[in-house]
PDB file of C-alpha atoms in Angstrom:
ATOM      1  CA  UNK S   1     -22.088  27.808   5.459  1.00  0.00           C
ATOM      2  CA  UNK S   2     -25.123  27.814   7.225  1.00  0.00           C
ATOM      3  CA  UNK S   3     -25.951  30.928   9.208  1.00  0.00           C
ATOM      4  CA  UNK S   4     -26.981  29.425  11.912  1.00  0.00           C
ATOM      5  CA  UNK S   5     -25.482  25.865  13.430  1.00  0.00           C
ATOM      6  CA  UNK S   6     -26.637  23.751  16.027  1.00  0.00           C
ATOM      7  CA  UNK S   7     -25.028  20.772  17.882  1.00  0.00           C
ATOM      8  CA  UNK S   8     -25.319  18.055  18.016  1.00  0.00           C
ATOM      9  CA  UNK S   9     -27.270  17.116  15.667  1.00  0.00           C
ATOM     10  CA  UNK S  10     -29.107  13.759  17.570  1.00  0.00           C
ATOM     11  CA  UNK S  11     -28.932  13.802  21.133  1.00  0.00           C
ATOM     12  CA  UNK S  12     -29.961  10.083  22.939  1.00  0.00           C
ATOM     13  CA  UNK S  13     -29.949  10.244  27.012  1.00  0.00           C
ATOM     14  CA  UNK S  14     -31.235   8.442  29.253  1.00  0.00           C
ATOM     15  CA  UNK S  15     -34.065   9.721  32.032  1.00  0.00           C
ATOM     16  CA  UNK S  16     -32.693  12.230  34.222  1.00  0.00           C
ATOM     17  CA  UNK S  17     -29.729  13.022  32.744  1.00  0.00           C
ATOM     18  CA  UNK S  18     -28.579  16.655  32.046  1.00  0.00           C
ATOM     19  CA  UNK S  19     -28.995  18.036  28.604  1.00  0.00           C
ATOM     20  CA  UNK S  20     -27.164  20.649  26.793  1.00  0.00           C
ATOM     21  CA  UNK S  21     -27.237  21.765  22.888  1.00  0.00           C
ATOM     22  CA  UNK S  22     -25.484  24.555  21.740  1.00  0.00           C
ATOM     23  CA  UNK S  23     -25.930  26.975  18.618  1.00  0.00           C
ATOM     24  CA  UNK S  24     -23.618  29.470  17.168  1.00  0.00           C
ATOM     25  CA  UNK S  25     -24.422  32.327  14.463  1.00  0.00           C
ATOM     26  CA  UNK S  26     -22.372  34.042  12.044  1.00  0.00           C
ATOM     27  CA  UNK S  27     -24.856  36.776  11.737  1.00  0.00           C
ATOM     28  CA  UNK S  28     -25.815  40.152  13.723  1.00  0.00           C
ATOM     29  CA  UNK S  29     -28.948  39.022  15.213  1.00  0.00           C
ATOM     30  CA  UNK S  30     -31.470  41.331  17.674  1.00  0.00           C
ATOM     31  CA  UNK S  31     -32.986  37.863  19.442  1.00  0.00           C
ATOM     32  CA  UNK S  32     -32.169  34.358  19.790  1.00  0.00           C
ATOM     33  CA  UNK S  33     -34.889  31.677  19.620  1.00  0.00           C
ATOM     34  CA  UNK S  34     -35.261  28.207  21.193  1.00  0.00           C
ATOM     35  CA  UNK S  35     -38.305  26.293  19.585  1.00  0.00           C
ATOM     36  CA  UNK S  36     -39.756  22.915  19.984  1.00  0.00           C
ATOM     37  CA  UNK S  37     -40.985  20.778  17.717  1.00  0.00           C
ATOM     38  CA  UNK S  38     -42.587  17.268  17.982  1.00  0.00           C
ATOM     39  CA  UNK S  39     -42.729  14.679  14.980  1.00  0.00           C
ATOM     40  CA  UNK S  40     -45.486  15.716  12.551  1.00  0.00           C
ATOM     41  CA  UNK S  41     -46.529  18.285  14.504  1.00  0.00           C
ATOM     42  CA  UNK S  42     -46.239  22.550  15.248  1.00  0.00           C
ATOM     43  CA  UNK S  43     -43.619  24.439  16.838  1.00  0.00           C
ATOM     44  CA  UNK S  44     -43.903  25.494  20.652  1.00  0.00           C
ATOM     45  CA  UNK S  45     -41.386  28.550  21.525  1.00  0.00           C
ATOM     46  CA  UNK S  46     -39.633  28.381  24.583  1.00  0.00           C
ATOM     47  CA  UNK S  47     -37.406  31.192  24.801  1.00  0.00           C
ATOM     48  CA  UNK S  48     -36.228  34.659  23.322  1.00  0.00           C
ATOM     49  CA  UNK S  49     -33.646  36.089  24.642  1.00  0.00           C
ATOM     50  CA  UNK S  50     -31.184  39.034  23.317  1.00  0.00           C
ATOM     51  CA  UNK S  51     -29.546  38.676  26.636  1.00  0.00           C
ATOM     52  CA  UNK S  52     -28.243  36.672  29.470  1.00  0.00           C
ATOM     53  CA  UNK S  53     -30.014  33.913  30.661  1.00  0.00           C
ATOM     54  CA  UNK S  54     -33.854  32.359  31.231  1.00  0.00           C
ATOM     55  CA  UNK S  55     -35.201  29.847  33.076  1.00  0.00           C
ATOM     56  CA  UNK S  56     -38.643  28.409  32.379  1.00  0.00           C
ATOM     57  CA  UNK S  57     -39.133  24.894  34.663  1.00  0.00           C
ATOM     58  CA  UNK S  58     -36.468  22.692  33.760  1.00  0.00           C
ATOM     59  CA  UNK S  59     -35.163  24.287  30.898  1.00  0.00           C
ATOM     60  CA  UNK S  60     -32.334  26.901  30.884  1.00  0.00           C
ATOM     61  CA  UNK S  61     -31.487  28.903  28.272  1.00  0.00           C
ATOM     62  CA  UNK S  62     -28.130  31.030  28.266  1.00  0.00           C
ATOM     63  CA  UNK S  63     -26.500  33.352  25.297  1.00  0.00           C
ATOM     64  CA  UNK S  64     -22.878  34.639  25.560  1.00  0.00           C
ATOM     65  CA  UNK S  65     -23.690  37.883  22.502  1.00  0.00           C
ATOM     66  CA  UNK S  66     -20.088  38.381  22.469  1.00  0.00           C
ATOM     67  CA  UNK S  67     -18.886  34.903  21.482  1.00  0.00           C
ATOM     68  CA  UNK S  68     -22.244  34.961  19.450  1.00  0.00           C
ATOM     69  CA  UNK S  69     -23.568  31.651  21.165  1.00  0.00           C
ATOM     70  CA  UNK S  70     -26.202  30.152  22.919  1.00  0.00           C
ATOM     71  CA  UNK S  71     -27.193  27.030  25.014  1.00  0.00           C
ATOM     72  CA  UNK S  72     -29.946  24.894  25.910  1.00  0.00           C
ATOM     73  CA  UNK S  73     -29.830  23.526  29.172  1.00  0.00           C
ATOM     74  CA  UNK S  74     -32.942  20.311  30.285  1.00  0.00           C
ATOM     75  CA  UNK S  75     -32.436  19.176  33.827  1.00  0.00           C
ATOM     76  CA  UNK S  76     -33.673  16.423  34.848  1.00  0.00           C
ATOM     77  CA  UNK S  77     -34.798  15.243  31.203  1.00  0.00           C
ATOM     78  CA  UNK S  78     -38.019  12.569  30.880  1.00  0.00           C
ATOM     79  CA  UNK S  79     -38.955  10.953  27.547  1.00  0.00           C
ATOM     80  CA  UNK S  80     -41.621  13.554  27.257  1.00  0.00           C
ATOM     81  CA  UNK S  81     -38.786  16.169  26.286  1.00  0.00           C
ATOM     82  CA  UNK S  82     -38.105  14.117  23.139  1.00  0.00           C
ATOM     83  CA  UNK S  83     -38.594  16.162  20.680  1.00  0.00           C
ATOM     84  CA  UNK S  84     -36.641  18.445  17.667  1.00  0.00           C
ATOM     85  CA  UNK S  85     -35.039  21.539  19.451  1.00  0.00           C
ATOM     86  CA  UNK S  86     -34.513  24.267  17.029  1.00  0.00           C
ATOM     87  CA  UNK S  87     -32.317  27.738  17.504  1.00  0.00           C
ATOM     88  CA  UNK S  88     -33.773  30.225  15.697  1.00  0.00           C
ATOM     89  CA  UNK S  89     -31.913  33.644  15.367  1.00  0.00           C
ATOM     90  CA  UNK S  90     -34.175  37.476  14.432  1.00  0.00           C
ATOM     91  CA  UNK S  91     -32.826  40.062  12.261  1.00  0.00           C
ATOM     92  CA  UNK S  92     -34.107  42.747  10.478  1.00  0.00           C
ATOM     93  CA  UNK S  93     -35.393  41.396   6.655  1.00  0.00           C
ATOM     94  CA  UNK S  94     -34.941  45.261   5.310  1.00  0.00           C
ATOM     95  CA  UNK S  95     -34.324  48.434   6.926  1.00  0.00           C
ATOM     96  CA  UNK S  96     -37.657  49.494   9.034  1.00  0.00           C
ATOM     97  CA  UNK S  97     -39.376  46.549   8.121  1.00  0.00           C
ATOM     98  CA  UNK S  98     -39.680  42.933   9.748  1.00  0.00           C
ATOM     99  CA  UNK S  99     -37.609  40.398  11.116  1.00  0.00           C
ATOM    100  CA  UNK S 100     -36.772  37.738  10.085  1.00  0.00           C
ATOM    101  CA  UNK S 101     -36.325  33.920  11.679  1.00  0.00           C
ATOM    102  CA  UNK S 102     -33.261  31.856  10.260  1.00  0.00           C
ATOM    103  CA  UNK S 103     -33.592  28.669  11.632  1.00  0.00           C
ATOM    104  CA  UNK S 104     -30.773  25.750  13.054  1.00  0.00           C
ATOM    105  CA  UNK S 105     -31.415  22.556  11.098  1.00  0.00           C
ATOM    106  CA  UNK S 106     -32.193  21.303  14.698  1.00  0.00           C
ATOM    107  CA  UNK S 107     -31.288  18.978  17.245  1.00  0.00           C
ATOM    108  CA  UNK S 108     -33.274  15.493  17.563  1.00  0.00           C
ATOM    109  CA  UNK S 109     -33.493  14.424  21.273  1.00  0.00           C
ATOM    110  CA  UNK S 110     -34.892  11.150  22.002  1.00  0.00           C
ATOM    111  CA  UNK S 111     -34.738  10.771  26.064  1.00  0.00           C
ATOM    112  CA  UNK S 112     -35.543   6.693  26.775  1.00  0.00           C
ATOM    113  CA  UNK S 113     -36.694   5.725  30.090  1.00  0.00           C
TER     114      UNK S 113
ATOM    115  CA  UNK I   1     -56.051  33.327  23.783  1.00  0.00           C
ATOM    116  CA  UNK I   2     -51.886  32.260  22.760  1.00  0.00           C
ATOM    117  CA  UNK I   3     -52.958  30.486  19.608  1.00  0.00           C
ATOM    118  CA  UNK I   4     -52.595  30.327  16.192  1.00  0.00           C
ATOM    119  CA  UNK I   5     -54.738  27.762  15.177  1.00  0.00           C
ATOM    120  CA  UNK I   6     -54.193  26.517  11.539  1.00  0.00           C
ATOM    121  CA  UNK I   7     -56.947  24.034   9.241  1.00  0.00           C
ATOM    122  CA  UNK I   8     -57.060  22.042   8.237  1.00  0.00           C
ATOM    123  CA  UNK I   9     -54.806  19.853   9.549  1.00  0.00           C
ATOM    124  CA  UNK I  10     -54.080  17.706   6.523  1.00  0.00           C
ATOM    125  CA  UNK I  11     -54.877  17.786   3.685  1.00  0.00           C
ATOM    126  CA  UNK I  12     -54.794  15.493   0.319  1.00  0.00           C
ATOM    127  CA  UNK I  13     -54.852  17.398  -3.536  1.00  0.00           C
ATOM    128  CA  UNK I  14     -54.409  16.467  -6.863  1.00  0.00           C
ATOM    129  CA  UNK I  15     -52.448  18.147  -8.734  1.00  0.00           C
ATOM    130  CA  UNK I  16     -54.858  20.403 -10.683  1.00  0.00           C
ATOM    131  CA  UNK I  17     -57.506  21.146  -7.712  1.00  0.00           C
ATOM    132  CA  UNK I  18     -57.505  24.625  -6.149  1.00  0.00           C
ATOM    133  CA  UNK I  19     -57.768  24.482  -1.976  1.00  0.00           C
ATOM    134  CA  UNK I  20     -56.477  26.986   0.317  1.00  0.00           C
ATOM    135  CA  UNK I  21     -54.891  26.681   3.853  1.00  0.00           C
ATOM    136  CA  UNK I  22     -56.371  28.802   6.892  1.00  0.00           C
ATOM    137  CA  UNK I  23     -54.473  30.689  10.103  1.00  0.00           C
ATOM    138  CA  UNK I  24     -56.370  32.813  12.718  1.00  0.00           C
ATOM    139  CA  UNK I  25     -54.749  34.313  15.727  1.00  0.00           C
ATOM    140  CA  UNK I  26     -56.501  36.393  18.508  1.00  0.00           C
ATOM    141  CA  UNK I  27     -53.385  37.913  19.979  1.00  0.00           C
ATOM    142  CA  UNK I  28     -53.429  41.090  18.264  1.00  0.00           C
ATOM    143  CA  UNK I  29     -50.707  40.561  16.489  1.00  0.00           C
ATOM    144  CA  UNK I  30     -50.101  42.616  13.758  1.00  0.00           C
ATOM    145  CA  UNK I  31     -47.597  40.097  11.549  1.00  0.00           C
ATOM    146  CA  UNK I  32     -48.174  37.143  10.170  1.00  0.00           C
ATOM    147  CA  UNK I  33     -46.325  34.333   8.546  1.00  0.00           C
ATOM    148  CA  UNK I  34     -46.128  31.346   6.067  1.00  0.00           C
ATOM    149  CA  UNK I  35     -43.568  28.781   6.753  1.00  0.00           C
ATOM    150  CA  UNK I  36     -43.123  25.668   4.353  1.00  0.00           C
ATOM    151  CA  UNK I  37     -41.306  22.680   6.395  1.00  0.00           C
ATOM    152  CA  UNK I  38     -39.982  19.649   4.115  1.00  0.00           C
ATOM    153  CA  UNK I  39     -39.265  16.506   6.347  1.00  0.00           C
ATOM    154  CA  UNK I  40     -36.194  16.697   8.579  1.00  0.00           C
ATOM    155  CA  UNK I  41     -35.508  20.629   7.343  1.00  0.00           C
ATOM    156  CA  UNK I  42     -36.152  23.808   9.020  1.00  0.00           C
ATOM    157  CA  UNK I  43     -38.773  25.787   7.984  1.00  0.00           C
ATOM    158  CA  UNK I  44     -38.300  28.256   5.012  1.00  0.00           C
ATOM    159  CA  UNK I  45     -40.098  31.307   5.093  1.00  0.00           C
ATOM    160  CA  UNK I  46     -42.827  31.679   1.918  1.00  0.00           C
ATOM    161  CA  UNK I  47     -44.646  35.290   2.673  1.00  0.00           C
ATOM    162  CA  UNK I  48     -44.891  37.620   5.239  1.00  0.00           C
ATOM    163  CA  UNK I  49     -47.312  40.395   6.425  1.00  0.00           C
ATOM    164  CA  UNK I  50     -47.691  43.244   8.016  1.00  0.00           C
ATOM    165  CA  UNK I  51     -50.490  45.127   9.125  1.00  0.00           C
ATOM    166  CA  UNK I  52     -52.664  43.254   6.498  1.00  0.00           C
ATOM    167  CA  UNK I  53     -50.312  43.924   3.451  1.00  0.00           C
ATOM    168  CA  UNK I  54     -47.634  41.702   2.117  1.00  0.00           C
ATOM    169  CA  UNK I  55     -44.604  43.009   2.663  1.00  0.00           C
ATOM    170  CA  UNK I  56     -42.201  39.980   2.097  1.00  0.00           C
ATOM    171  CA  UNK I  57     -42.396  37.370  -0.252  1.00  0.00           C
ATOM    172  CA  UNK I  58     -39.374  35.090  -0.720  1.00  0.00           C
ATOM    173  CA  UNK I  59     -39.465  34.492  -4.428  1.00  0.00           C
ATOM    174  CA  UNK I  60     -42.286  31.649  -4.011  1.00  0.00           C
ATOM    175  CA  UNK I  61     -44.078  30.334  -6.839  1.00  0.00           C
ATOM    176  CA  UNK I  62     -47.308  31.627  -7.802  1.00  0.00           C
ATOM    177  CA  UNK I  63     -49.099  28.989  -7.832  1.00  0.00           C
ATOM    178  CA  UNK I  64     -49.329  29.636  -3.797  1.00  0.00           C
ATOM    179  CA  UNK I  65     -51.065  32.813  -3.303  1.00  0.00           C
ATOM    180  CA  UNK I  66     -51.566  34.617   0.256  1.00  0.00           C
ATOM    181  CA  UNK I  67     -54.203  36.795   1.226  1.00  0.00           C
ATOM    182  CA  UNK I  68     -55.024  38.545   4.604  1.00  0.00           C
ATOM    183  CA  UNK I  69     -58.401  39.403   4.824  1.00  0.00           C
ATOM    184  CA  UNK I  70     -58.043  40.823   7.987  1.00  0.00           C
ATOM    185  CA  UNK I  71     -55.966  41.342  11.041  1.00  0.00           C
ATOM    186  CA  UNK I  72     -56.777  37.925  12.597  1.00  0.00           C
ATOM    187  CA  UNK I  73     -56.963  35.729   9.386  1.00  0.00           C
ATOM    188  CA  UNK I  74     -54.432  34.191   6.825  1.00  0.00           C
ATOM    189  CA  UNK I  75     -54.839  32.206   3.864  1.00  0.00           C
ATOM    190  CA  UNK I  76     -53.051  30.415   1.156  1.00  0.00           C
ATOM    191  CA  UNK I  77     -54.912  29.495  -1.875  1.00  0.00           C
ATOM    192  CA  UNK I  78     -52.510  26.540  -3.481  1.00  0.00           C
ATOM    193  CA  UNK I  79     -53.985  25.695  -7.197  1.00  0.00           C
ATOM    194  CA  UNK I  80     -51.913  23.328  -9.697  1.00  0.00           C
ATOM    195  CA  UNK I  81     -49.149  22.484  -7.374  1.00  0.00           C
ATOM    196  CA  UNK I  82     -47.055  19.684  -7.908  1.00  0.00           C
ATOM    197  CA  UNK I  83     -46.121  16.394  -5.714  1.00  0.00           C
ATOM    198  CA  UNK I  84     -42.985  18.872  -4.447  1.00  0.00           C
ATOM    199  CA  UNK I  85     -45.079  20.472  -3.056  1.00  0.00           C
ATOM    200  CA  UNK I  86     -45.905  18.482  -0.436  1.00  0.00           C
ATOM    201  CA  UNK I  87     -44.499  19.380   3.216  1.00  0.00           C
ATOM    202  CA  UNK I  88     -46.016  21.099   6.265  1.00  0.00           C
ATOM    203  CA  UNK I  89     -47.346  24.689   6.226  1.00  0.00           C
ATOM    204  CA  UNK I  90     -46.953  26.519   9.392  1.00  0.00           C
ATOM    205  CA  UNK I  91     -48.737  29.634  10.192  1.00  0.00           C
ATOM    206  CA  UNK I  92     -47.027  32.392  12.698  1.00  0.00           C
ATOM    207  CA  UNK I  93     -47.911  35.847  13.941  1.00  0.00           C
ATOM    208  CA  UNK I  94     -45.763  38.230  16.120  1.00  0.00           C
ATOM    209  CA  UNK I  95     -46.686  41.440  17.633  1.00  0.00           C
ATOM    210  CA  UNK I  96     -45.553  43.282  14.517  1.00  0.00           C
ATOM    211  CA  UNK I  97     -42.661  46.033  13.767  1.00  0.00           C
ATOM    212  CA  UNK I  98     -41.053  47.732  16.191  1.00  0.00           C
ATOM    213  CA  UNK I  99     -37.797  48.350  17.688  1.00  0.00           C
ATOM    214  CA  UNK I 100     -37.326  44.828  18.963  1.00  0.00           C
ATOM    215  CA  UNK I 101     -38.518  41.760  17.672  1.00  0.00           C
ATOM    216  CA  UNK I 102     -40.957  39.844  19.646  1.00  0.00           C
ATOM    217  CA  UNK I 103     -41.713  36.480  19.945  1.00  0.00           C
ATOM    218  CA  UNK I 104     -43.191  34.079  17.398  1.00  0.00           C
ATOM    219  CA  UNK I 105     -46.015  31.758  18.032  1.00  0.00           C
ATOM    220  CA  UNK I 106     -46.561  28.815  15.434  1.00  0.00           C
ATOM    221  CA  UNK I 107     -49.580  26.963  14.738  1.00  0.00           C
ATOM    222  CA  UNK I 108     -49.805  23.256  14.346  1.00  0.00           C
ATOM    223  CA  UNK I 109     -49.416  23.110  10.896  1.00  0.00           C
ATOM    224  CA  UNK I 110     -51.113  21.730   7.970  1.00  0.00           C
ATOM    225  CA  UNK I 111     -49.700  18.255   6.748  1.00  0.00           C
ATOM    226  CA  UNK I 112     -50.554  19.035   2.546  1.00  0.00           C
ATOM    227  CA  UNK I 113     -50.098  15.529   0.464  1.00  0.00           C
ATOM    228  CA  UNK I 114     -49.691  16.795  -3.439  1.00  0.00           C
ATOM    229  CA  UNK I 115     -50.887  13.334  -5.523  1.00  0.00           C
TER     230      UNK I 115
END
């Protein structure tokens, strides 16, 4: 079982719609990632959080640490949000040394005019 | 400066040339990462280090070999790989060890094509 799983796995909407993916751990974690990733191309980070919730623009990102799970929120989406959206969770790789990032398998939003 | 820039940005190599990948980062960050990415996977973790000495490496083949010449440069020499071998390389640095983890910042990547 995968430590870390995201849903859904494709996500089509059309413009302007409301977007949500979700990702839920199994492990104890001390931050939760959202990344972005276009086809072919490098990885953008859009939020950490350990806590609460963070708003950057028109994306939202919430974690509940109790029911270990965290959302992904796009208002107002356009097609230039189309893109891979990967949860990433940190935890320590050994005692006192660093963390490490276990990554979602990722969500694949395509967002057509 | 928030980049890691990474080159070069593809790359094509027969299977017994020797070439190496390159990551630089200006942010004073003190840890620094290799990512491989296969197509339509997440990225695995290859090496990591911190403070200039390799302190993880996740059981990778040595035919990849990481080196840190100094705080702001990575490298991985690649000699005799094989057509598996062929997927993206990301580069990533974060602030380094401390009592909370900090955030990551990737480069671009490096597209490698083993023939």
């Amino acid at each position: 079982k995968n430590e870390v799983e995201q849903s859904p796995q494709n996500l089509t909407a059309q413009e302007g719609e409301f977007i949500t993916i979700n990702c839920s751990y199994s492990v104890g974690i001390s931050a939760l990632h959202w990344l972005q990733q276009h086809p072919g191309g490098g990885i953008v980070s859009l939020f950490m959080l350990s806590s609460g919730k963070k708003k950057h623009g028109r994306l939202i990102a919430t974690i509940n640490i109790q029911e270990k799970h965290s959302s992904l929120h796009i208002t107002a989406s356009h097609p230039r949000d189309s893109a891979v959206y990967i949860c990433a969770v940190s935890s320590f790789l050994i005692r006192g040394s660093n963390y490490k990032l276990t990554f979602g398998k990722g969500t694949l939003l395509t967002v057509n005019p | 400066d928030t980049e890691v820039t990474q080159t070069p940005k593809h790359l094509v190599m027969g299977m017994t040339n020797k070439k190496s990948l390159k990551c630089e980062q200006h942010m004073g960050h003190r840890a620094m990462y290799w990512y491989k990415q296969k197509a339509k996977k997440p990225p695995e973790l290859m090496f990591v280090y911190s403070y200039e000495k390799l302190s993880i490496n996740e059981s990778v083949p040595s035919r990849f070999s990481p080196e840190c010449p100094n705080s702001s440069l990575l490298n991985l020499h690649l000699h005799a790989l094989q057509p598996e071998d062929s997927a993206l390389y990301l580069c990533a640095s974060s602030q380094g060890q401390g009592a909370s983890p900090t955030e990551a910042f990737f480069g671009q990547g490096t597209r490698l094509t083993v023939v």
